[in-house]
Tab-separated table of N, CA and C in Angstrom:
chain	number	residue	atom	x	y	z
M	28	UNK	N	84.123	-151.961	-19.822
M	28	UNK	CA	83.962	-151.603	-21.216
M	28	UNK	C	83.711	-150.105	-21.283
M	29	UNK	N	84.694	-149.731	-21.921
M	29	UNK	CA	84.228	-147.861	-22.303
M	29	UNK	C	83.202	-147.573	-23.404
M	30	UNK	N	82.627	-146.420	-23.090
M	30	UNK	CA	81.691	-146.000	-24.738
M	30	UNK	C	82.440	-144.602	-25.049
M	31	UNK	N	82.347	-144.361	-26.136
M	31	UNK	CA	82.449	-143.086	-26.463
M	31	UNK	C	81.505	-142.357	-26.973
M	32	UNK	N	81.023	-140.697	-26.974
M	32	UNK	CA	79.728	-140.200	-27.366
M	32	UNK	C	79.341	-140.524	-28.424
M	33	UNK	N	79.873	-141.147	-29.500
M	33	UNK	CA	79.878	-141.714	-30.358
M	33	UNK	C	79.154	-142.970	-30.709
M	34	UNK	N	78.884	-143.874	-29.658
M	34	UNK	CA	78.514	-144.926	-29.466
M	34	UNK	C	79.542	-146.313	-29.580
M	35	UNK	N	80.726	-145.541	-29.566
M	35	UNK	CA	81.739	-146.745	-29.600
M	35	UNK	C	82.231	-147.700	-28.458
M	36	UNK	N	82.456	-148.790	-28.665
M	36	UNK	CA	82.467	-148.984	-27.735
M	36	UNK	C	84.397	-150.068	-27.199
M	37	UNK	N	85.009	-150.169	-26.657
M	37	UNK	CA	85.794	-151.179	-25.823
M	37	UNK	C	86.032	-151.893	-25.205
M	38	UNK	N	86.590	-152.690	-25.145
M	38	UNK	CA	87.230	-153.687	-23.868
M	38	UNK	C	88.225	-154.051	-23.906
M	39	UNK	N	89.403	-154.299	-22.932
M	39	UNK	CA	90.210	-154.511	-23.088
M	39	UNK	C	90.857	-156.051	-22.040
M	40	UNK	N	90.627	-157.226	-22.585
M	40	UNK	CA	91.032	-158.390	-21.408
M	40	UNK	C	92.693	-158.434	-20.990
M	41	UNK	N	93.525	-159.054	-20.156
M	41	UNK	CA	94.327	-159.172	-19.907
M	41	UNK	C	94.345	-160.574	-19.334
M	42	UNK	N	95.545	-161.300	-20.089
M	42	UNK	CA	95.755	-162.443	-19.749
M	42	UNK	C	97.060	-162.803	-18.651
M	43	UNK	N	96.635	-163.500	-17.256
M	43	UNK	CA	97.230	-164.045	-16.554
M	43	UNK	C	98.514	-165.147	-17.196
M	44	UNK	N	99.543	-164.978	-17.435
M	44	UNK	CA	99.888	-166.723	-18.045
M	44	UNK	C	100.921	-167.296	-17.652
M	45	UNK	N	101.008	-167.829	-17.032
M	45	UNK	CA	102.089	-168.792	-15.903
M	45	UNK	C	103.198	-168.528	-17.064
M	46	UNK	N	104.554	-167.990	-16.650
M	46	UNK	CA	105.836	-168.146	-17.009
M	46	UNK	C	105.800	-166.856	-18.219
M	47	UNK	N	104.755	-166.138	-18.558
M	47	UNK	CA	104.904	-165.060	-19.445
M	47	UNK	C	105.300	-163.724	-19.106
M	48	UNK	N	106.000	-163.318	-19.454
M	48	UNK	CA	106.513	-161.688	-19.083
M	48	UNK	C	105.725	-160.989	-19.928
M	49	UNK	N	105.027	-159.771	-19.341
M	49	UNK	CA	104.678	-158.748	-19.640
M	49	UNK	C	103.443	-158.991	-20.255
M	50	UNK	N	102.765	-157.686	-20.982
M	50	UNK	CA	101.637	-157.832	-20.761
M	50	UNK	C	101.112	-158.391	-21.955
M	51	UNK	N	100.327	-159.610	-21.700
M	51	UNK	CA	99.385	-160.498	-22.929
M	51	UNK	C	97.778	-160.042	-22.579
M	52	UNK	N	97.082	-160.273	-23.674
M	52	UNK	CA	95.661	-160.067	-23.710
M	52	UNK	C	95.100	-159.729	-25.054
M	53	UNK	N	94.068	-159.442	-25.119
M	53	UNK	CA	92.800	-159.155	-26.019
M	53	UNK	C	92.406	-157.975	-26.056
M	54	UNK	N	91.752	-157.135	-27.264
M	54	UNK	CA	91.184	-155.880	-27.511
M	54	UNK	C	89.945	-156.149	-28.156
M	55	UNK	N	88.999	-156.014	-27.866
M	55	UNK	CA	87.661	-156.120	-28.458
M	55	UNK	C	87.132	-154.549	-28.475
M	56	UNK	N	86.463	-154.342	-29.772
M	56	UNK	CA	86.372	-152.498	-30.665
M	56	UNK	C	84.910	-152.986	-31.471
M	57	UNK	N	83.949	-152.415	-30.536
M	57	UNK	CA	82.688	-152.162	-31.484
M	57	UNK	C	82.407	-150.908	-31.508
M	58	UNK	N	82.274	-150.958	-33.289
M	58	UNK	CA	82.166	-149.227	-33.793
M	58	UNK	C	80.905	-149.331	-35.209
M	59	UNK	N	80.534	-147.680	-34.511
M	59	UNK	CA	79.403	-147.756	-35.933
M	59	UNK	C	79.665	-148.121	-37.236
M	60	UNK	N	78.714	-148.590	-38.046
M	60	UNK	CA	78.803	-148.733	-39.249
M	60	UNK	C	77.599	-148.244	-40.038
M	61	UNK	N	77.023	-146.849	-39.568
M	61	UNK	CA	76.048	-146.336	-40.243
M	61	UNK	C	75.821	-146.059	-41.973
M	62	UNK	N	76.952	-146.208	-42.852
M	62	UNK	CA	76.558	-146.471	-44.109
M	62	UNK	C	76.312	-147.602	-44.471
M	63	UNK	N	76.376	-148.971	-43.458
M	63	UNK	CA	76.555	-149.975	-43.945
M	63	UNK	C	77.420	-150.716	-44.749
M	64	UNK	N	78.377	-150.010	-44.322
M	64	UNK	CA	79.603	-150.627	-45.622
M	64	UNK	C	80.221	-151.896	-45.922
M	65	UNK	N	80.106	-152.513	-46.964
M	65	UNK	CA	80.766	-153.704	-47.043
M	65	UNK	C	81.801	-154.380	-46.168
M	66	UNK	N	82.367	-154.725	-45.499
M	66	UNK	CA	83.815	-155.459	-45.045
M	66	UNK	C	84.889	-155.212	-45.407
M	67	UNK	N	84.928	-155.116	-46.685
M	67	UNK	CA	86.221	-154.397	-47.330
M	67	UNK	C	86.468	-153.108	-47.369
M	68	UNK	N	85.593	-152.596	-47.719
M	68	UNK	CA	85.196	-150.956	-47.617
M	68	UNK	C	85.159	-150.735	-46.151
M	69	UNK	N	85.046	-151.203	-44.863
M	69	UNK	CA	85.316	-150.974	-43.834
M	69	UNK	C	86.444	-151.197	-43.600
M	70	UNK	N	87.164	-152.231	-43.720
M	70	UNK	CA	88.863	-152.335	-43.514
M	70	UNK	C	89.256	-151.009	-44.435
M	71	UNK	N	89.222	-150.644	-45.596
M	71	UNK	CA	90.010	-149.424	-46.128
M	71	UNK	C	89.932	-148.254	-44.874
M	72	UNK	N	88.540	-147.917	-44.598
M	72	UNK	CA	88.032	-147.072	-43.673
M	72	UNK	C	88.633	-146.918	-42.706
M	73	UNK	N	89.065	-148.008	-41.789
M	73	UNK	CA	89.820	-148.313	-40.926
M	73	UNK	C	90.864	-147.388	-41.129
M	74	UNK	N	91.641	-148.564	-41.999
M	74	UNK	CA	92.917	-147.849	-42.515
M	74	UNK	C	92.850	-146.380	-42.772
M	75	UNK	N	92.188	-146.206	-42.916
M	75	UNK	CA	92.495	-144.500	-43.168
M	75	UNK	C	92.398	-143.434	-42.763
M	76	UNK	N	91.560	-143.942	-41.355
M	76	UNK	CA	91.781	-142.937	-40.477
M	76	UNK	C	92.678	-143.291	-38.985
M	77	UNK	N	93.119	-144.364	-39.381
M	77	UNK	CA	94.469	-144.589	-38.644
M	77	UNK	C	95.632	-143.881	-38.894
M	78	UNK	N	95.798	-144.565	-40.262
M	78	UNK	CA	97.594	-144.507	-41.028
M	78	UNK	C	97.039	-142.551	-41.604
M	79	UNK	N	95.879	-142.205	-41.481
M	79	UNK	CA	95.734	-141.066	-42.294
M	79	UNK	C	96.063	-140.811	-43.887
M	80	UNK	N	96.038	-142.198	-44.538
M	80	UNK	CA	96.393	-142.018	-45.563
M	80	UNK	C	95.331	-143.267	-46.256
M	81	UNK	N	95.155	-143.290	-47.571
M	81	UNK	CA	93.974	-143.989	-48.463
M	81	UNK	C	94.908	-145.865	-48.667
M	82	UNK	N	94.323	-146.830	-48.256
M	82	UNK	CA	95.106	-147.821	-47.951
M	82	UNK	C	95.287	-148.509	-49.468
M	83	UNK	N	96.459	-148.958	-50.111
M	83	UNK	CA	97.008	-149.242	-51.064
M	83	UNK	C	96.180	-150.772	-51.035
M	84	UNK	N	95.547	-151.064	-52.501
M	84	UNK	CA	95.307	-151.990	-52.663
M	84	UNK	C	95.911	-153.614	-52.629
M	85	UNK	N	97.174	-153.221	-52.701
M	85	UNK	CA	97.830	-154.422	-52.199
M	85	UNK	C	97.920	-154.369	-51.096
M	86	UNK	N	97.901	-153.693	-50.328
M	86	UNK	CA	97.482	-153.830	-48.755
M	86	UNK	C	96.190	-154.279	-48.603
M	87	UNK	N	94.949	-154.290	-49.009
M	87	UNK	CA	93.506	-154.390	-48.772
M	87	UNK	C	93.685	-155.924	-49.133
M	88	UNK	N	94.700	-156.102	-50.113
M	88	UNK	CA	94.388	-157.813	-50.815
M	88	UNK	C	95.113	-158.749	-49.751
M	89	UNK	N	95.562	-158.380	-48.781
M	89	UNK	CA	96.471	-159.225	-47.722
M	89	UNK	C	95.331	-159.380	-46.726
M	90	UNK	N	94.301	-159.807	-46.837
M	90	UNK	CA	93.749	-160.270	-45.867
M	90	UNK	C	93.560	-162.203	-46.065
M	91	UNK	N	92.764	-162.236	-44.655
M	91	UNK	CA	92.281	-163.862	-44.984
M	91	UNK	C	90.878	-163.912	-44.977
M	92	UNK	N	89.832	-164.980	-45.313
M	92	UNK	CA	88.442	-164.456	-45.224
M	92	UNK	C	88.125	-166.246	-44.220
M	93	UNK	N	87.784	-165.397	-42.596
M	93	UNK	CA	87.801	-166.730	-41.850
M	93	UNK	C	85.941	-166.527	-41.541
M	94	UNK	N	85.259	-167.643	-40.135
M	94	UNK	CA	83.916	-167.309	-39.895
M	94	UNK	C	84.274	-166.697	-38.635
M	95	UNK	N	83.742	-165.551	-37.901
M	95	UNK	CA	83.173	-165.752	-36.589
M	95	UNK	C	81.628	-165.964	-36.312
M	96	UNK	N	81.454	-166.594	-35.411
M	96	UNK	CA	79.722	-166.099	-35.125
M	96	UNK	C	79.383	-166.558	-36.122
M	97	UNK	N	79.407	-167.112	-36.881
M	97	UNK	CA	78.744	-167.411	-38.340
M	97	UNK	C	78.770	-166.333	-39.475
M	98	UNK	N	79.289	-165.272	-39.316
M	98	UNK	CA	79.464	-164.156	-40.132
M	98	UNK	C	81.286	-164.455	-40.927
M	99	UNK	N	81.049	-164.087	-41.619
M	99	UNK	CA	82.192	-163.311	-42.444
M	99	UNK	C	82.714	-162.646	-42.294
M	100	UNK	N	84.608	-163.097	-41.811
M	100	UNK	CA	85.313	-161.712	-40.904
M	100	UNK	C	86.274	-161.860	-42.011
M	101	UNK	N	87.416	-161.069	-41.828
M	101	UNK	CA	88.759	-161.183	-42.526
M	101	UNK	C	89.416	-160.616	-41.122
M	102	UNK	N	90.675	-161.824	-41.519
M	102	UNK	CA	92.004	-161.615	-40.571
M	102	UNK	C	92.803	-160.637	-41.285
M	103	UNK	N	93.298	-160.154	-40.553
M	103	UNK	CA	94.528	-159.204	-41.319
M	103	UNK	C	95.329	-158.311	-40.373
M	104	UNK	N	96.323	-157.689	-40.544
M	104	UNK	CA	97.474	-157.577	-40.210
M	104	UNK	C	97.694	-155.990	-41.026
M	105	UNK	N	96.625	-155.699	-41.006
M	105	UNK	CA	97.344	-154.106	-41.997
M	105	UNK	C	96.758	-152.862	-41.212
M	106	UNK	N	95.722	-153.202	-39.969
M	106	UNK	CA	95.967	-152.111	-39.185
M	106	UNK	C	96.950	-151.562	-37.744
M	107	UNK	N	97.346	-150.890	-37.785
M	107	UNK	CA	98.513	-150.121	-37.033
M	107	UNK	C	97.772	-150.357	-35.368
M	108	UNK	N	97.985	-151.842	-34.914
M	108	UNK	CA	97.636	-151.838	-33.587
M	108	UNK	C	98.911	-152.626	-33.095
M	109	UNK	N	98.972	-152.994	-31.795
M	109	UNK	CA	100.372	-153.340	-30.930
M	109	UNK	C	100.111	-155.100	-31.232
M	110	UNK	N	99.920	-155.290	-32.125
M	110	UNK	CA	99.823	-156.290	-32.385
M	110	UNK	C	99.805	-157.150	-33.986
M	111	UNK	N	99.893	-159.056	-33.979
M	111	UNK	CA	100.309	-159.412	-35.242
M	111	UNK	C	99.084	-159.304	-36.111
M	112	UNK	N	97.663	-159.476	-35.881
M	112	UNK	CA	96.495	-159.452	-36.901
M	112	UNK	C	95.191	-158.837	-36.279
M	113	UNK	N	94.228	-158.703	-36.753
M	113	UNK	CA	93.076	-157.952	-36.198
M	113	UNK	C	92.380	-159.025	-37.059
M	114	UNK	N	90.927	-159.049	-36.295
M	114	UNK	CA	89.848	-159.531	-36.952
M	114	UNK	C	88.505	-158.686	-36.959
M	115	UNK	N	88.191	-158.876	-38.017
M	115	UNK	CA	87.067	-157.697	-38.254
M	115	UNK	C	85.580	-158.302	-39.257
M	116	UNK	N	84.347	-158.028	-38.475
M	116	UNK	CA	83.087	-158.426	-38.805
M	116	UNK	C	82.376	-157.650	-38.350
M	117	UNK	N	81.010	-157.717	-39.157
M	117	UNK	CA	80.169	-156.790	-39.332
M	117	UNK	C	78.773	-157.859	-38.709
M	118	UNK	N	78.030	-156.672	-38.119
M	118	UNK	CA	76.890	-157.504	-37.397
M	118	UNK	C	76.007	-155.849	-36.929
M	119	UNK	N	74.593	-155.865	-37.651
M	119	UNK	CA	73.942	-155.147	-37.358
M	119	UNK	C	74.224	-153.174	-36.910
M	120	UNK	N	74.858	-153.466	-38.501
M	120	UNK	CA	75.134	-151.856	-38.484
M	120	UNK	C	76.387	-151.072	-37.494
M	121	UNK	N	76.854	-152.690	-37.462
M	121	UNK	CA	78.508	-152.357	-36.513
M	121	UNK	C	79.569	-153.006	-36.940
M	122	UNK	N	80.824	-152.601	-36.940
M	122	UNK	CA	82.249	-153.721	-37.112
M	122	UNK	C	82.548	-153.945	-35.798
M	123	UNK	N	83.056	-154.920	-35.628
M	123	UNK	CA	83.532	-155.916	-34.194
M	123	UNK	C	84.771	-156.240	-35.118
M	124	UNK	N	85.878	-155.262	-34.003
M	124	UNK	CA	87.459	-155.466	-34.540
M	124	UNK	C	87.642	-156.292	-32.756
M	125	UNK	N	88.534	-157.508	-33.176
M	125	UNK	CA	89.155	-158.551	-32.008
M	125	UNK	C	90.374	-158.523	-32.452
M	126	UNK	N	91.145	-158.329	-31.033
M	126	UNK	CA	92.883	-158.724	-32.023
M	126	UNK	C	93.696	-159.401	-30.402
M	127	UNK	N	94.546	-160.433	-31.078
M	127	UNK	CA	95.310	-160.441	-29.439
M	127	UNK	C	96.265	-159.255	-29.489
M	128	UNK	N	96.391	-158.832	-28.209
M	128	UNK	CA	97.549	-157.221	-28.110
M	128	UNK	C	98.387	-158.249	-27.561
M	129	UNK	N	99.982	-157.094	-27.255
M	129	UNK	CA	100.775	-157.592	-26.201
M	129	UNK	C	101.319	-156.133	-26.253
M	130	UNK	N	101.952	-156.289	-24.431
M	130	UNK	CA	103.026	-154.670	-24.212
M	130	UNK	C	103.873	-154.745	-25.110
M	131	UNK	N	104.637	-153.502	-24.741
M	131	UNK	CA	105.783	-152.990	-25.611
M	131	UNK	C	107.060	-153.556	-25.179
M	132	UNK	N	107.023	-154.395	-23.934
M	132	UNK	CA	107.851	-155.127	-23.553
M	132	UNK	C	108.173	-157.056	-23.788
M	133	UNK	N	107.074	-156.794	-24.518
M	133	UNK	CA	107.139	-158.815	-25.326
M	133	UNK	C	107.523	-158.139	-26.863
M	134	UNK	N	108.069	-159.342	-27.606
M	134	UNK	CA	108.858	-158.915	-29.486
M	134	UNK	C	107.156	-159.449	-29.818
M	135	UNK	N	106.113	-159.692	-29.184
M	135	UNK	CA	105.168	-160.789	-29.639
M	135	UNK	C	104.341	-161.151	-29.103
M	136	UNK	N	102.986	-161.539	-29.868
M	136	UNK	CA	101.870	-162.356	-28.737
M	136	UNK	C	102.623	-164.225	-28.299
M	137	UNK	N	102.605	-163.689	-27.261
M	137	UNK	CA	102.947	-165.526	-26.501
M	137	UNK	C	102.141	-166.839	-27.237
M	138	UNK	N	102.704	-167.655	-27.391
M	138	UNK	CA	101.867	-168.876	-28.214
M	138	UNK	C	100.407	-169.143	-27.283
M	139	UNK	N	100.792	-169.022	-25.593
M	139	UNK	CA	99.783	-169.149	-24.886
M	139	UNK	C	98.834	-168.374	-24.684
M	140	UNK	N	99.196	-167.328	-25.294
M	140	UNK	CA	98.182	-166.099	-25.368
M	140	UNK	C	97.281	-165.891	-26.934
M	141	UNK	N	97.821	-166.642	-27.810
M	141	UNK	CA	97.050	-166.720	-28.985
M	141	UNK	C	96.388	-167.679	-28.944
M	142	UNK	N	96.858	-169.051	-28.485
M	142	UNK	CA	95.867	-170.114	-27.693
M	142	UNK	C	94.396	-169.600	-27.231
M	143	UNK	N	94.622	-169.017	-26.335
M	143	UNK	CA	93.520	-168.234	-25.469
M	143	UNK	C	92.744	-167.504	-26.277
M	144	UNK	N	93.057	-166.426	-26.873
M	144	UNK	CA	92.807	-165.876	-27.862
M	144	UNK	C	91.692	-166.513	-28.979
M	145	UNK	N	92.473	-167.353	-28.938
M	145	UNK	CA	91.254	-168.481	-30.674
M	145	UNK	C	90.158	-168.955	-29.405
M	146	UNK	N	90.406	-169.755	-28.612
M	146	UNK	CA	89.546	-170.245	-27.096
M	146	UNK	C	88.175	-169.242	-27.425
M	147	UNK	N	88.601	-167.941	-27.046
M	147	UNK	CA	87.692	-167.296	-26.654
M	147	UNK	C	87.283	-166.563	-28.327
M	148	UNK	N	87.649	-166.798	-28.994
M	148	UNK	CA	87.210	-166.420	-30.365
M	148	UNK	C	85.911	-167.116	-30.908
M	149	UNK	N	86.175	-168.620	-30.319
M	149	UNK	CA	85.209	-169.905	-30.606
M	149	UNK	C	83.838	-169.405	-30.154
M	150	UNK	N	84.010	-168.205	-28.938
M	150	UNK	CA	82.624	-168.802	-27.770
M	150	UNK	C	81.987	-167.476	-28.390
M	151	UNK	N	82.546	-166.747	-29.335
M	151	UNK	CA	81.358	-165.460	-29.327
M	151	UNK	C	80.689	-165.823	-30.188
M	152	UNK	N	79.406	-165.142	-29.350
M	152	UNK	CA	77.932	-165.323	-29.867
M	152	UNK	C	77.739	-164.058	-30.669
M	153	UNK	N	76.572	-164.141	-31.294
M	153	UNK	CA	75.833	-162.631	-31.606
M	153	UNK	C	74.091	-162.501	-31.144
M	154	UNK	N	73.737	-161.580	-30.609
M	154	UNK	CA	72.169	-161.804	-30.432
M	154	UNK	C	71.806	-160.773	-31.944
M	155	UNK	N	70.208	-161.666	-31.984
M	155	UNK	CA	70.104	-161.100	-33.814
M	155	UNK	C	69.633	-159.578	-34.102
């Protein structure tokens, strides 16, 4: 797991998967959230210092509102990562972005790799 001086932090898993080409896995992204910002107001945030531009409200309204951990995440698909959706929740003055990745050499995350993916989505905890 990397930090940055920032206090940010990474991981990046990689999934083994019998008969899959190229590279499958997971991105797990804990980053400050020192104003405390709502969920939504953090996805714009996101967005905008990605795409560098202020994220269009019909973009903000394309999310889904699922649980992790018992918290309140939204799925969505509107930040610019190598991948089909990101999930994003807030827990003690931080966002926890999870997304399955894949290389630039799959069109896609593998069915067996989104499998895995939800698997290990189930088991995260939070300490309070």
């Amino acid at each position: 797991m990397g930090q940055s001086r920032f206090g940010n932090h990474s991981a990046q898993l990689q999934f083994k998967l019998p008969g899959v080409i190229g590279y499958q896995g997971m991105v797990i992204k804990v980053q400050a959230n020192p104003n405390d910002l709502p969920l939504k107001q953090m996805l714009a945030q996101l967005y905008q210092q990605s795409a560098q531009e202020i994220a269009p409200e019909e973009l903000l309204r394309q999310v889904e509102l699922i649980t992790v951990a018992g918290q309140p995440a939204l799925k969505t698909s509107i930040l610019p990562l190598n991948t089909e959706f990101s999930i994003l929740f807030l827990h003690n003055n931080r966002v926890y972005i999870i997304a399955p990745v894949h290389g630039p050499s799959a069109t896609g995350a593998a069915p067996e790799a989104l499998a895995l993916f939800d698997q290990i989505l189930e088991t995260v905890r939070l300490n309070p």
